[in-house]
Structures are given as C-alpha cells and as structure tokens.
Amino acid sequence: MRGNFITLEGGEGAGKSTQAGLLAAWLREQGTEVVETREPGGTPGADAIRALLLEDDVPLTATAEAHLFAAARADHVENLIRPALAEGKWVICDRFIDSTLAYQGAAGKMGVDTVRAINASAIGDTWPDLTLLLRTDGDTGTRRAIARDGAEIDRFTNREFAFHRAVAEAFDEFAATEPDRFAVIDGRNDIETVAQEIRSIVTERLK
Ligand code: Z5A
C-alpha cells in the first residue's frame, strides 16, 4: 500500500522544521516508517541546486529561480519521494510545490498558473495527501529565524515585508481553494500546542 505524503508550508520561522521532526518522531513511535525530507533539496542533485539557490550569491531572474526549484523537485520526487511512498513509507517534506507557487508564482509575480505548469512534469501525480500550513504573523517568524541564525540571513529571508505578506496571502488562498488537502494551524502557539494539533489532524485525516 502506498504511504502518505505530508508537506509543511508557511513563512520563514513558522516552525515547519520543528514540527516535521516532532511529527516524524510521533509516527515512528507507532511503528510507521517515515522519511523526513525538505525542499529545495533532499537528494544529492537537489541539494546541489539548493546551494546555488540559497547559499551562492548568484543573481537569478524569477523565471530562472522557478525552473531551478522545479528541477530540484523533479530529482527529489523521482529519486526519493515516489520510491519511498511506493514502499509504503510515509514522507514528511518541509516545503514543496506550494512554496514555489507562493514565492515565485504569487509574490515573485511570475503567476501561479505559469509556475504550476513548470512543475507539472516535475511532480506528475505525486501531490501531497495533506499539507499543513503553519500561519504566523511576519514579525513572529522573522524574529524566530533571526534568533536562530544570528546574522546569517539568506537572500530569501532578507526580502522586504511586502514580499512576505504576499507569500502569506497566497498560502491562505491556496488553503481556501483546496480545503481537503490543506489544514491551517496557528503557528504562533507554543511548540507543544502546535504539535498536538498536528497529531489530531493527521489522526483524523490519514489514520
Ligand atoms: N523557497 C522558494 O522561494 N521557493 C520554493 O519552491 C522553495 C523554497 C521550496 C528556504 O529556506 C527558502 O527558500 C525559503 C523559501 C524559499 N525562504 N524564506 N523565507 P530554508 O529551507 O532555509 O528556510 P525556511 O523554509 O524558511 O525555514 P526556516 O526559517 O528554517 O523556518 P521553519 O522551518 O518554519 O522554522 P523552525 O526552524 O522550525 O523554527 C525556527 C526557530 O523558531 C527555531 O529556533 C525554533 O526552535 C523556533 N520555534 C519553532 N516553533 C516555535 C514555536 N511554536 N514557538 C516558539 N519558537 C518556535
């Protein structure tokens, strides 16, 4: 039987990585085989593209960025996500296609439909079964990311407030359009409250 595919989405510092780890640990306690991964990245090829996108100081157009995120995703889906699901494992992925739709498509102004088309062959029918959207106000997320990383602010984090607001609005719109796939969670709550809510949602929707 195919495993379940869960993605976590939201702005920077929303708590996605923290909650991905807690959810994976909780599922493993119950005997579920879990693969934890993240985007961009997750395979050697996708990690090399991640370095180009997030760490190297190479100026890129929005179109080039969107194609690179999709290229990383194609490798990640084909070499890691799809095989794991086929083996019955659950895959928990920190960011996936909705990030590209929100960052490059909506906030980056390429257009959500254009970005969706670029990603069509990268993911095929490998859409998430459940997408957990962690909502925070911009300040909370940025404060958490800065407290964690100190001065290490990558070029996505450094973008202006209006860009992050456009990202947040896009995520809200996607969740409203696809309520069966998305669950919206208040990421401003403390870590254990958020984790408990996620466990309830996963139990209700997937178990
Ligand atoms: N990007 C894109 O443009 N297009 C795409 O297609 C994709 C990505 C896939 C990825 O950077 C950047 O790439 C991202 C979008 C862009 N940039 N932005 N902005 P990344 O993967 O390096 O970083 P990130 O995805 O933004 O994640 P993050 O900053 O690591 O945030 P997080 O995973 O949501 O948060 P966290 O690491 O779990 O928590 C942050 C800190 O807050 C940490 O110290 C925690 O202990 C603390 N924390 C977590 N939860 C709480 C609660 N509930 N209360 C208090 N403190 C908390």
mmCIF file with all atom_site columns, C-alpha atoms and ligand atoms in Angstrom, residues 11-19 39-40 50 54 69 73 94-96 99-100 103-104 144-145 148 154 156-157 159 164 187-191 194, ligand 1:
data_model
loop_
_atom_site.group_PDB
_atom_site.id
_atom_site.type_symbol
_atom_site.label_atom_id
_atom_site.label_alt_id
_atom_site.label_comp_id
_atom_site.label_asym_id
_atom_site.label_entity_id
_atom_site.label_seq_id
_atom_site.pdbx_PDB_ins_code
_atom_site.Cartn_x
_atom_site.Cartn_y
_atom_site.Cartn_z
_atom_site.occupancy
_atom_site.B_iso_or_equiv
_atom_site.pdbx_formal_charge
_atom_site.auth_seq_id
_atom_site.auth_comp_id
_atom_site.auth_asym_id
_atom_site.auth_atom_id
_atom_site.pdbx_PDB_model_num
ATOM   1  C CA  . GLY A 1 11  ? 6.644  31.577 6.036  1.00 0.00 ? 11  GLY A CA  1
ATOM   2  C CA  . GLU A 1 12  ? 10.145 31.610 7.487  1.00 0.00 ? 12  GLU A CA  1
ATOM   3  C CA  . GLY A 1 13  ? 10.375 30.719 11.158 1.00 0.00 ? 13  GLY A CA  1
ATOM   4  C CA  . ALA A 1 14  ? 6.816  29.381 11.229 1.00 0.00 ? 14  ALA A CA  1
ATOM   5  C CA  . GLY A 1 15  ? 8.057  26.195 12.872 1.00 0.00 ? 15  GLY A CA  1
ATOM   6  C CA  . LYS A 1 16  ? 7.931  23.833 9.875  1.00 0.00 ? 16  LYS A CA  1
ATOM   7  C CA  . SER A 1 17  ? 11.243 22.043 10.547 1.00 0.00 ? 17  SER A CA  1
ATOM   8  C CA  . THR A 1 18  ? 10.484 21.755 14.269 1.00 0.00 ? 18  THR A CA  1
ATOM   9  C CA  . GLN A 1 19  ? 7.043  20.290 13.635 1.00 0.00 ? 19  GLN A CA  1
ATOM   10 C CA  . GLU A 1 39  ? 12.901 21.417 -0.249 1.00 0.00 ? 39  GLU A CA  1
ATOM   11 C CA  . PRO A 1 40  ? 14.813 22.679 -2.007 1.00 0.00 ? 40  PRO A CA  1
ATOM   12 C CA  . ARG A 1 50  ? 19.749 24.278 -3.183 1.00 0.00 ? 50  ARG A CA  1
ATOM   13 C CA  . LEU A 1 54  ? 20.127 29.772 -1.271 1.00 0.00 ? 54  LEU A CA  1
ATOM   14 C CA  . PHE A 1 69  ? 13.200 24.910 -7.821 1.00 0.00 ? 69  PHE A CA  1
ATOM   15 C CA  . ARG A 1 73  ? 11.879 18.924 -7.174 1.00 0.00 ? 73  ARG A CA  1
ATOM   16 C CA  . ASP A 1 94  ? 9.408  20.608 4.761  1.00 0.00 ? 94  ASP A CA  1
ATOM   17 C CA  . ARG A 1 95  ? 8.150  22.827 1.886  1.00 0.00 ? 95  ARG A CA  1
ATOM   18 C CA  . PHE A 1 96  ? 7.061  21.550 -1.538 1.00 0.00 ? 96  PHE A CA  1
ATOM   19 C CA  . SER A 1 99  ? 6.251  27.252 -1.727 1.00 0.00 ? 99  SER A CA  1
ATOM   20 C CA  . THR A 1 100 ? 7.164  27.760 -5.377 1.00 0.00 ? 100 THR A CA  1
ATOM   21 C CA  . TYR A 1 103 ? 7.200  32.653 -3.527 1.00 0.00 ? 103 TYR A CA  1
ATOM   22 C CA  . GLN A 1 104 ? 7.943  32.608 -7.258 1.00 0.00 ? 104 GLN A CA  1
ATOM   23 C CA  . ARG A 1 144 ? 12.442 33.356 15.370 1.00 0.00 ? 144 ARG A CA  1
ATOM   24 C CA  . ALA A 1 145 ? 14.603 32.921 12.248 1.00 0.00 ? 145 ALA A CA  1
ATOM   25 C CA  . ARG A 1 148 ? 18.135 31.037 15.469 1.00 0.00 ? 148 ARG A CA  1
ATOM   26 C CA  . ASP A 1 154 ? 19.904 34.279 3.269  1.00 0.00 ? 154 ASP A CA  1
ATOM   27 C CA  . PHE A 1 156 ? 15.062 34.909 0.585  1.00 0.00 ? 156 PHE A CA  1
ATOM   28 C CA  . THR A 1 157 ? 14.798 35.838 4.263  1.00 0.00 ? 157 THR A CA  1
ATOM   29 C CA  . ARG A 1 159 ? 13.328 40.291 1.259  1.00 0.00 ? 159 ARG A CA  1
ATOM   30 C CA  . HIS A 1 164 ? 6.468  38.059 2.808  1.00 0.00 ? 164 HIS A CA  1
ATOM   31 C CA  . GLY A 1 187 ? 1.904  28.617 14.293 1.00 0.00 ? 187 GLY A CA  1
ATOM   32 C CA  . ARG A 1 188 ? 2.049  31.425 16.904 1.00 0.00 ? 188 ARG A CA  1
ATOM   33 C CA  . ASN A 1 189 ? 1.122  28.939 19.614 1.00 0.00 ? 189 ASN A CA  1
ATOM   34 C CA  . ASP A 1 190 ? 3.799  27.178 21.639 1.00 0.00 ? 190 ASP A CA  1
ATOM   35 C CA  . ILE A 1 191 ? 5.598  24.199 20.115 1.00 0.00 ? 191 ILE A CA  1
ATOM   36 C CA  . VAL A 1 194 ? 1.050  23.129 17.602 1.00 0.00 ? 194 VAL A CA  1
HETATM 37 N N1  . Z5A B 2 .   ? 11.742 28.811 -1.361 1.00 0.00 ? 1   Z5A B N1  1
HETATM 38 C C1  . Z5A B 2 .   ? 11.206 29.355 -2.503 1.00 0.00 ? 1   Z5A B C1  1
HETATM 39 O O1  . Z5A B 2 .   ? 11.307 30.572 -2.718 1.00 0.00 ? 1   Z5A B O1  1
HETATM 40 N N2  . Z5A B 2 .   ? 10.597 28.534 -3.390 1.00 0.00 ? 1   Z5A B N2  1
HETATM 41 C C2  . Z5A B 2 .   ? 10.477 27.203 -3.200 1.00 0.00 ? 1   Z5A B C2  1
HETATM 42 O O2  . Z5A B 2 .   ? 9.935  26.490 -4.053 1.00 0.00 ? 1   Z5A B O2  1
HETATM 43 C C3  . Z5A B 2 .   ? 11.024 26.641 -2.000 1.00 0.00 ? 1   Z5A B C3  1
HETATM 44 C C4  . Z5A B 2 .   ? 11.653 27.485 -1.109 1.00 0.00 ? 1   Z5A B C4  1
HETATM 45 C C5  . Z5A B 2 .   ? 10.909 25.170 -1.745 1.00 0.00 ? 1   Z5A B C5  1
HETATM 46 C C6  . Z5A B 2 .   ? 14.113 28.056 2.086  1.00 0.00 ? 1   Z5A B C6  1
HETATM 47 O O3  . Z5A B 2 .   ? 14.882 28.341 3.109  1.00 0.00 ? 1   Z5A B O3  1
HETATM 48 C C7  . Z5A B 2 .   ? 13.839 29.385 1.377  1.00 0.00 ? 1   Z5A B C7  1
HETATM 49 O O4  . Z5A B 2 .   ? 13.581 29.057 0.021  1.00 0.00 ? 1   Z5A B O4  1
HETATM 50 C C8  . Z5A B 2 .   ? 12.588 29.967 1.942  1.00 0.00 ? 1   Z5A B C8  1
HETATM 51 C C9  . Z5A B 2 .   ? 11.603 29.984 0.786  1.00 0.00 ? 1   Z5A B C9  1
HETATM 52 C C10 . Z5A B 2 .   ? 12.413 29.703 -0.398 1.00 0.00 ? 1   Z5A B C10 1
HETATM 53 N N3  . Z5A B 2 .   ? 12.857 31.295 2.385  1.00 0.00 ? 1   Z5A B N3  1
HETATM 54 N N4  . Z5A B 2 .   ? 12.195 32.085 3.037  1.00 0.00 ? 1   Z5A B N4  1
HETATM 55 N N5  . Z5A B 2 .   ? 11.766 32.931 3.580  1.00 0.00 ? 1   Z5A B N5  1
HETATM 56 P P1  . Z5A B 2 .   ? 15.098 27.358 4.291  1.00 0.00 ? 1   Z5A B P1  1
HETATM 57 O O5  . Z5A B 2 .   ? 14.624 25.989 3.956  1.00 0.00 ? 1   Z5A B O5  1
HETATM 58 O O6  . Z5A B 2 .   ? 16.498 27.514 4.659  1.00 0.00 ? 1   Z5A B O6  1
HETATM 59 O O7  . Z5A B 2 .   ? 14.235 28.034 5.407  1.00 0.00 ? 1   Z5A B O7  1
HETATM 60 P P2  . Z5A B 2 .   ? 12.658 28.078 5.694  1.00 0.00 ? 1   Z5A B P2  1
HETATM 61 O O8  . Z5A B 2 .   ? 11.927 27.071 4.907  1.00 0.00 ? 1   Z5A B O8  1
HETATM 62 O O9  . Z5A B 2 .   ? 12.161 29.473 5.589  1.00 0.00 ? 1   Z5A B O9  1
HETATM 63 O O10 . Z5A B 2 .   ? 12.569 27.555 7.135  1.00 0.00 ? 1   Z5A B O10 1
HETATM 64 P P3  . Z5A B 2 .   ? 13.034 28.152 8.477  1.00 0.00 ? 1   Z5A B P3  1
HETATM 65 O O11 . Z5A B 2 .   ? 13.422 29.573 8.516  1.00 0.00 ? 1   Z5A B O11 1
HETATM 66 O O12 . Z5A B 2 .   ? 14.034 27.164 8.930  1.00 0.00 ? 1   Z5A B O12 1
HETATM 67 O O13 . Z5A B 2 .   ? 11.710 28.121 9.275  1.00 0.00 ? 1   Z5A B O13 1
HETATM 68 P P4  . Z5A B 2 .   ? 10.848 26.918 9.883  1.00 0.00 ? 1   Z5A B P4  1
HETATM 69 O O14 . Z5A B 2 .   ? 11.355 25.592 9.460  1.00 0.00 ? 1   Z5A B O14 1
HETATM 70 O O15 . Z5A B 2 .   ? 9.439  27.232 9.573  1.00 0.00 ? 1   Z5A B O15 1
HETATM 71 O O16 . Z5A B 2 .   ? 11.085 27.109 11.446 1.00 0.00 ? 1   Z5A B O16 1
HETATM 72 P P5  . Z5A B 2 .   ? 11.922 26.251 12.523 1.00 0.00 ? 1   Z5A B P5  1
HETATM 73 O O17 . Z5A B 2 .   ? 13.342 26.090 12.016 1.00 0.00 ? 1   Z5A B O17 1
HETATM 74 O O18 . Z5A B 2 .   ? 11.181 25.060 12.909 1.00 0.00 ? 1   Z5A B O18 1
HETATM 75 O O19 . Z5A B 2 .   ? 11.886 27.262 13.726 1.00 0.00 ? 1   Z5A B O19 1
HETATM 76 C C11 . Z5A B 2 .   ? 12.599 28.479 13.682 1.00 0.00 ? 1   Z5A B C11 1
HETATM 77 C C12 . Z5A B 2 .   ? 13.027 28.848 15.143 1.00 0.00 ? 1   Z5A B C12 1
HETATM 78 O O20 . Z5A B 2 .   ? 11.848 29.102 15.911 1.00 0.00 ? 1   Z5A B O20 1
HETATM 79 C C13 . Z5A B 2 .   ? 13.772 27.713 15.857 1.00 0.00 ? 1   Z5A B C13 1
HETATM 80 O O21 . Z5A B 2 .   ? 14.717 28.270 16.688 1.00 0.00 ? 1   Z5A B O21 1
HETATM 81 C C14 . Z5A B 2 .   ? 12.672 27.018 16.673 1.00 0.00 ? 1   Z5A B C14 1
HETATM 82 O O22 . Z5A B 2 .   ? 13.156 26.402 17.828 1.00 0.00 ? 1   Z5A B O22 1
HETATM 83 C C15 . Z5A B 2 .   ? 11.736 28.172 16.995 1.00 0.00 ? 1   Z5A B C15 1
HETATM 84 N N6  . Z5A B 2 .   ? 10.317 27.774 17.049 1.00 0.00 ? 1   Z5A B N6  1
HETATM 85 C C16 . Z5A B 2 .   ? 9.686  26.896 16.238 1.00 0.00 ? 1   Z5A B C16 1
HETATM 86 N N7  . Z5A B 2 .   ? 8.382  26.792 16.578 1.00 0.00 ? 1   Z5A B N7  1
HETATM 87 C C17 . Z5A B 2 .   ? 8.188  27.650 17.619 1.00 0.00 ? 1   Z5A B C17 1
HETATM 88 C C18 . Z5A B 2 .   ? 7.036  27.983 18.414 1.00 0.00 ? 1   Z5A B C18 1
HETATM 89 N N8  . Z5A B 2 .   ? 5.838  27.438 18.173 1.00 0.00 ? 1   Z5A B N8  1
HETATM 90 N N9  . Z5A B 2 .   ? 7.202  28.894 19.373 1.00 0.00 ? 1   Z5A B N9  1
HETATM 91 C C19 . Z5A B 2 .   ? 8.426  29.455 19.617 1.00 0.00 ? 1   Z5A B C19 1
HETATM 92 N N10 . Z5A B 2 .   ? 9.547  29.165 18.923 1.00 0.00 ? 1   Z5A B N10 1
HETATM 93 C C20 . Z5A B 2 .   ? 9.431  28.273 17.925 1.00 0.00 ? 1   Z5A B C20 1
#
